[in-house]
Tab-separated table of C-alpha atoms in Angstrom:
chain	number	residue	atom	x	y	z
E	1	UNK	CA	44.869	23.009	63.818
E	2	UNK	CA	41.687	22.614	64.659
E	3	UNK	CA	39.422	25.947	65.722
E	4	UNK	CA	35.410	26.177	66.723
E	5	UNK	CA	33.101	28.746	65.811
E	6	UNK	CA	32.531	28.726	69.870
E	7	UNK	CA	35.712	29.453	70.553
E	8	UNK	CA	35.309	32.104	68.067
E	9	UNK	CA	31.908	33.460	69.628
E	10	UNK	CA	33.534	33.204	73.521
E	11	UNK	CA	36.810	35.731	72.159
E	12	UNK	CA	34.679	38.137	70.494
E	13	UNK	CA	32.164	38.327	73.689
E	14	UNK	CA	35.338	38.401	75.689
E	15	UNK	CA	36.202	41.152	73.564
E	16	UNK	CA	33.361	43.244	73.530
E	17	UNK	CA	32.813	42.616	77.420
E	18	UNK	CA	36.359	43.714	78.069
E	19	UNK	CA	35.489	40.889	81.052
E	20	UNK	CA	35.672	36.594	80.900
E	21	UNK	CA	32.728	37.084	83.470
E	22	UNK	CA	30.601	38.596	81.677
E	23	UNK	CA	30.885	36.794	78.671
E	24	UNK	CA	30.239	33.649	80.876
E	25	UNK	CA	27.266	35.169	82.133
E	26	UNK	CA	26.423	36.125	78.666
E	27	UNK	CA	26.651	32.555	76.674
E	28	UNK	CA	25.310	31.076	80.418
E	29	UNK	CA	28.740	29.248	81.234
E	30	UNK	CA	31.078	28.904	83.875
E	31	UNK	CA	33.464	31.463	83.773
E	32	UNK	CA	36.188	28.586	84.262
E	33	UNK	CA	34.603	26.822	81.135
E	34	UNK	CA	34.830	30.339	79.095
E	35	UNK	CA	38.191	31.199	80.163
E	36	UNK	CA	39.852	27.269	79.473
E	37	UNK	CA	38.346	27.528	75.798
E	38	UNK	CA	40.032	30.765	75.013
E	39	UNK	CA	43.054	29.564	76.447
E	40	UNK	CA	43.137	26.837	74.497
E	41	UNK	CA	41.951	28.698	71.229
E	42	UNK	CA	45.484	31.197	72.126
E	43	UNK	CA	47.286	27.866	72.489
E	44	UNK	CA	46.185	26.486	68.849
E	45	UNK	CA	46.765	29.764	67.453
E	46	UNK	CA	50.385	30.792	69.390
E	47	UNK	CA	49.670	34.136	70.409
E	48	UNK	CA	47.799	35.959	73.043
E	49	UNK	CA	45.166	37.288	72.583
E	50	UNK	CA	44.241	38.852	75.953
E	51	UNK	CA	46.197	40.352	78.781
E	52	UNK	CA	44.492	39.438	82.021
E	53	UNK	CA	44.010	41.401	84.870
E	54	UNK	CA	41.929	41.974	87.839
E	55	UNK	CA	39.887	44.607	85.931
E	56	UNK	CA	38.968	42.204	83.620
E	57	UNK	CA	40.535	41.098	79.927
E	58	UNK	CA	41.942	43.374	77.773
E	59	UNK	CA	42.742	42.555	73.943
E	60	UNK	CA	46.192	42.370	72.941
E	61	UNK	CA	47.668	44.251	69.731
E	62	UNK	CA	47.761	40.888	67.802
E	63	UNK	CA	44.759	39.946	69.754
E	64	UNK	CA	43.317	42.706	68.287
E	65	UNK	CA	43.719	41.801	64.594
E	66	UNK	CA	42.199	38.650	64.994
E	67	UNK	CA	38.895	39.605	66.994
E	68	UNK	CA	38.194	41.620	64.078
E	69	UNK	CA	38.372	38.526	61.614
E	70	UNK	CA	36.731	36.529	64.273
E	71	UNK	CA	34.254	38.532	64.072
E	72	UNK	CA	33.371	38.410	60.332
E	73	UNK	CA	33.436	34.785	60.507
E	74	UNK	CA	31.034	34.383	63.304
E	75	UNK	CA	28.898	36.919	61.139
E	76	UNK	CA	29.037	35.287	57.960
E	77	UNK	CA	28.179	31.854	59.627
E	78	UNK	CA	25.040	33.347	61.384
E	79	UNK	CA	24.202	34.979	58.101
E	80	UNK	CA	24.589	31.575	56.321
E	81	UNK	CA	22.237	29.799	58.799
E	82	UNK	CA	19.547	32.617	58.539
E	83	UNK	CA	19.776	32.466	54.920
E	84	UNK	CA	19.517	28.576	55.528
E	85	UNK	CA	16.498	28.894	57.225
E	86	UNK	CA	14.671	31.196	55.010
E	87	UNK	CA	15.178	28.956	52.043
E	88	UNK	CA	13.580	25.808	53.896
E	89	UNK	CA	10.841	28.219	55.434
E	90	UNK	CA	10.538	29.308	51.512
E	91	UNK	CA	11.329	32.790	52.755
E	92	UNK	CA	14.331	32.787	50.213
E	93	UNK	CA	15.437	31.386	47.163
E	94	UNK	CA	13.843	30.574	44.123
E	95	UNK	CA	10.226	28.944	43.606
E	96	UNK	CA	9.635	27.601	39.973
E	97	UNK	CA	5.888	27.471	39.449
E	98	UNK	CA	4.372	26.011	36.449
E	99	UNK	CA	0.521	26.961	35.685
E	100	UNK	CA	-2.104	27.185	32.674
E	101	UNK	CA	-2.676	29.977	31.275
E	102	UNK	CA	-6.825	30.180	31.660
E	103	UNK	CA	-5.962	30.037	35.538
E	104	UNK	CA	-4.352	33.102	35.786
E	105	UNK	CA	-7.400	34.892	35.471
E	106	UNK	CA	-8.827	33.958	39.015
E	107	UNK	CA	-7.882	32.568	42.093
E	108	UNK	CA	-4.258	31.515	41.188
E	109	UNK	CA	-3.174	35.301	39.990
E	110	UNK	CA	-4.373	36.297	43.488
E	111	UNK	CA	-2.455	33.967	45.247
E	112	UNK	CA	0.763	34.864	43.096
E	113	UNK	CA	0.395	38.214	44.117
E	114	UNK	CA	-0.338	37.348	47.629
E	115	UNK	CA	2.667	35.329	47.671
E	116	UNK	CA	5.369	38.070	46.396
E	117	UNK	CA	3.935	40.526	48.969
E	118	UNK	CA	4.333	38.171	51.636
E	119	UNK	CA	7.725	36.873	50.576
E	120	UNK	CA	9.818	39.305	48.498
E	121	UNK	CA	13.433	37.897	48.998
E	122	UNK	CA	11.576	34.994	46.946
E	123	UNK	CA	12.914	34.816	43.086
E	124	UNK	CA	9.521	34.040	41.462
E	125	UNK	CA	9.738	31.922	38.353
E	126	UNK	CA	6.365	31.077	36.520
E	127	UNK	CA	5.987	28.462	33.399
E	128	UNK	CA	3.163	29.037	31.426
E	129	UNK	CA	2.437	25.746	29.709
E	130	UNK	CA	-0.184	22.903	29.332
E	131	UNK	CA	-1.124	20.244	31.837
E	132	UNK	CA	1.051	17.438	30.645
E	133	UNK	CA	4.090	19.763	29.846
E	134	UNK	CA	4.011	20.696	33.471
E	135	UNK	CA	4.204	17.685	35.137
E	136	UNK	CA	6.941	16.612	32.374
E	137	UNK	CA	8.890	19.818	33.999
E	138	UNK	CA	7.731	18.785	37.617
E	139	UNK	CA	9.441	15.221	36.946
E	140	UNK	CA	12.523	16.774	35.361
E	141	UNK	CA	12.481	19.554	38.796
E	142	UNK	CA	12.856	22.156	36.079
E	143	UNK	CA	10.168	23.583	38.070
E	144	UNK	CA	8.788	22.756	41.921
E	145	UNK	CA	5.032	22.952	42.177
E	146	UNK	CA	2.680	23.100	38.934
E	147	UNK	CA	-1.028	24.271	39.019
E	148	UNK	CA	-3.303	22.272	36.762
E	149	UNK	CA	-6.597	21.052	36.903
E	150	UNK	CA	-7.713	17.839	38.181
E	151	UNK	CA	-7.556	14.700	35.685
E	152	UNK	CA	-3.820	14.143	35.171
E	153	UNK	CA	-2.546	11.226	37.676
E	154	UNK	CA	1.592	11.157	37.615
E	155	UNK	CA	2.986	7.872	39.224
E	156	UNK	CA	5.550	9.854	41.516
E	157	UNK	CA	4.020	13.078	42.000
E	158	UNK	CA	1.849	14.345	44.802
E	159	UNK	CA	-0.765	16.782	44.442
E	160	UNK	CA	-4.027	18.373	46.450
E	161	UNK	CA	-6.861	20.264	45.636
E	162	UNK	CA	-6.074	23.702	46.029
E	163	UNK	CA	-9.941	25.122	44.962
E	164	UNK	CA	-12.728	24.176	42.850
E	165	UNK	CA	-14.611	26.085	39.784
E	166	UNK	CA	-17.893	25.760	38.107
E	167	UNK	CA	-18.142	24.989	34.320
E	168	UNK	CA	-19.547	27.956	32.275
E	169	UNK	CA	-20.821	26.767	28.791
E	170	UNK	CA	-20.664	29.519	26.095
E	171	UNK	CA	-23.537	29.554	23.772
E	172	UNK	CA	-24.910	32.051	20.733
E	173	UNK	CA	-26.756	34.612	21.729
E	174	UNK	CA	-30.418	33.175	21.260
E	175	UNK	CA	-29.246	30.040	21.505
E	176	UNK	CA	-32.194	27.176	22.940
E	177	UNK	CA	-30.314	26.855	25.985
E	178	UNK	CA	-29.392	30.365	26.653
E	179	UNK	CA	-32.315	31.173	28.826
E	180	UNK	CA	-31.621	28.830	31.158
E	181	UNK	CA	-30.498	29.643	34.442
E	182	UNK	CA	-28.717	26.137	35.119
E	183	UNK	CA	-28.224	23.068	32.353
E	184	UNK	CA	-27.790	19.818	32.947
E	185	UNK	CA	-25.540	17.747	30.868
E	186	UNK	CA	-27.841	15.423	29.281
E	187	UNK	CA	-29.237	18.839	27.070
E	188	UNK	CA	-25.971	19.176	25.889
E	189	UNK	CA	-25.639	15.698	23.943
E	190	UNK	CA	-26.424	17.230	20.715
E	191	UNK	CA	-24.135	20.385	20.608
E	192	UNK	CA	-21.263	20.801	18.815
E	193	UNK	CA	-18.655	21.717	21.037
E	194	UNK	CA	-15.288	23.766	19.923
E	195	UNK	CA	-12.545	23.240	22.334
E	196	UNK	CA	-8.552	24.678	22.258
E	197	UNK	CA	-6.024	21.875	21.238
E	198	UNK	CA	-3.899	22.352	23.587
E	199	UNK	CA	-4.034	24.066	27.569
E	200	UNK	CA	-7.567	23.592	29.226
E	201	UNK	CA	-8.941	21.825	25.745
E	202	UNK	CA	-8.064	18.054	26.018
E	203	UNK	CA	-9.052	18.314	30.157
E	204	UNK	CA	-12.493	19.438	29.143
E	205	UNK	CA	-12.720	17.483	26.496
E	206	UNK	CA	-11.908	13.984	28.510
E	207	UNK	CA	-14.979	15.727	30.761
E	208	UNK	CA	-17.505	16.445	28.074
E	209	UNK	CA	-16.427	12.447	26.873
E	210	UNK	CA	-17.306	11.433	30.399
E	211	UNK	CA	-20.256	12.752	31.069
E	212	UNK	CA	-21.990	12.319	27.694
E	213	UNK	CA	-20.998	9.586	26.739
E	214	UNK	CA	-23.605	6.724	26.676
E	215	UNK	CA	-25.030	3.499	24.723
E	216	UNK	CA	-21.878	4.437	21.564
E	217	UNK	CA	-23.280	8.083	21.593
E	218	UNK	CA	-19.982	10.106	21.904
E	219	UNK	CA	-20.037	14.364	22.125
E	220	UNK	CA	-19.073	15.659	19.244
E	221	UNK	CA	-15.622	18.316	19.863
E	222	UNK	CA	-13.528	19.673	17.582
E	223	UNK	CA	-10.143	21.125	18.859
E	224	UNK	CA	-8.688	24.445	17.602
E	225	UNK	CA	-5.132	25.207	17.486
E	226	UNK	CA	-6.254	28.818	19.341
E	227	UNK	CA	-6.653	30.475	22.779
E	228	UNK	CA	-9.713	29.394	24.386
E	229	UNK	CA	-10.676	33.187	24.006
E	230	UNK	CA	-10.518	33.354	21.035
E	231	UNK	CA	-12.796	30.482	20.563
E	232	UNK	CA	-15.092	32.144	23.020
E	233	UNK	CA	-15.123	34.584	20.248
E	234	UNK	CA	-15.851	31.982	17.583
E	235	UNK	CA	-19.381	30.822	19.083
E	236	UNK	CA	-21.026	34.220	18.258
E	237	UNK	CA	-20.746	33.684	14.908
E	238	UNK	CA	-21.319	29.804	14.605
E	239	UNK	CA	-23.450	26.906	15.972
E	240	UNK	CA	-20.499	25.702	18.527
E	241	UNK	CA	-20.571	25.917	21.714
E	242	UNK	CA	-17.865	25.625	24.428
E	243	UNK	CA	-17.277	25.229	27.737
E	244	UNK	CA	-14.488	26.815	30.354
E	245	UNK	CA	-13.097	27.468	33.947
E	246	UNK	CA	-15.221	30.375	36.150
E	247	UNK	CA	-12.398	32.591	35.646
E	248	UNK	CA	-12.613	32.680	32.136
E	249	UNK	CA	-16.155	33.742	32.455
């Protein structure tokens, strides 16, 4: 026996209308179309489940017992196609988002909290981790989007620019560059730069190789198994210097 969630939908409006006409005029059908389908839904189901008059349709006693399951059905299938929708909209569901650490302090904590005022029925699952464990996680769909800075090119995996930062270099207080309002990277081939192992660290430090690089002179980083504020803390009491994000600033 085969039954249609219209069929379903035409009893209960029948139902509620107390009238086959009015349902008609309700779905935007003939009232002959209405009135064959529920005939046809009593014949699949072998009992009646309206007595017809020239007032209109009343609902039978067994009639009545299965208007009221009709109607949960049609519910929960209306409910299961809003919740349907949500989830592709990304009103619903759950978003895994991967992201470095260092970019939580700007733009992308913003955005976050943008995003679960906008869309609370969202379950919101952030990944803190470094650039190439995050696109390890995006290949594995452990997680759906990642954040990262620019520099890491996945064969399979799409990506845009989302916003841009300047680089702020962190020097000792007195330092011979320290009064300068802007600095260019060919002052900084001599510095000694100290640079997290892990996170940001390994991004700048393919930058700092790029741009200083030149005729076998390469920049001289070290990498520190520590937070890059910590580091930041490091440079008032040593030669290094170091460079970071905006937001870090």
């Amino acid at each position: 026996m085969s039954i249609e969630v219209q069929q379903l939908r035409f009893a209960v409006m029948t139902a509620d209308a107390q009238s086959f006409s009015r349902a008609a005029a309700s779905f935007n059908v003939k009232q002959s179309t209405l009135s064959r389908r529920v005939r046809l839904l009593e014949d699949r189901l072998g009992i009646k489940l309206f007595d017809r008059t020239t007032r209109g349709a009343e609902v039978t006693e067994n009639g009545k017992v299965f208007i009221e399951q009709a109607r949960r059905i049609v519910t929960d299938i209306d409910n299961l196609r809003t919740t349907a929708r949500n989830v592709s909209y990304g009103l619903e569901g759950r978003l895994g988002v991967g992201y470095c650490t260092p970019l939580m302090a700007g733009n992308l904590k913003l955005a976050f909290t943008d995003y679960l005022t906008r869309f609370p029925d969202v379950q919101f699952d952030g990944v803190e981790a470094g650039p190439e464990k995050l696109f390890q996680s995006i290949q594995s769909r452990s997680i759906d989007v990642a954040v990262a800075p620019v520099g890491l090119a996945e064969t399979g995996i799409r990506s845009r620019p989302l916003w841009s930062e300047r680089l702020m270099i962190a020097l000792l207080e007195g330092h011979r560059l320290s009064e300068h309002e802007r600095i260019y990277w060919p002052e900084l081939r001599r510095e000694v730069f100290v640079l997290p192992s892990d996170g940001l660290g390994p991004i700048l430090g393919n930058l700092l190789s790029a741009r200083l690089t030149e005729q076998g002179f390469r920049p001289n980083v070290i990498y520190q198994e520590t937070s890059l504020a910590s580091l930041l803390a490091m440079i008032s009491v040593n030669r290094f210097v170091s460079i970071a994000t905006e937001a870090v600033e």
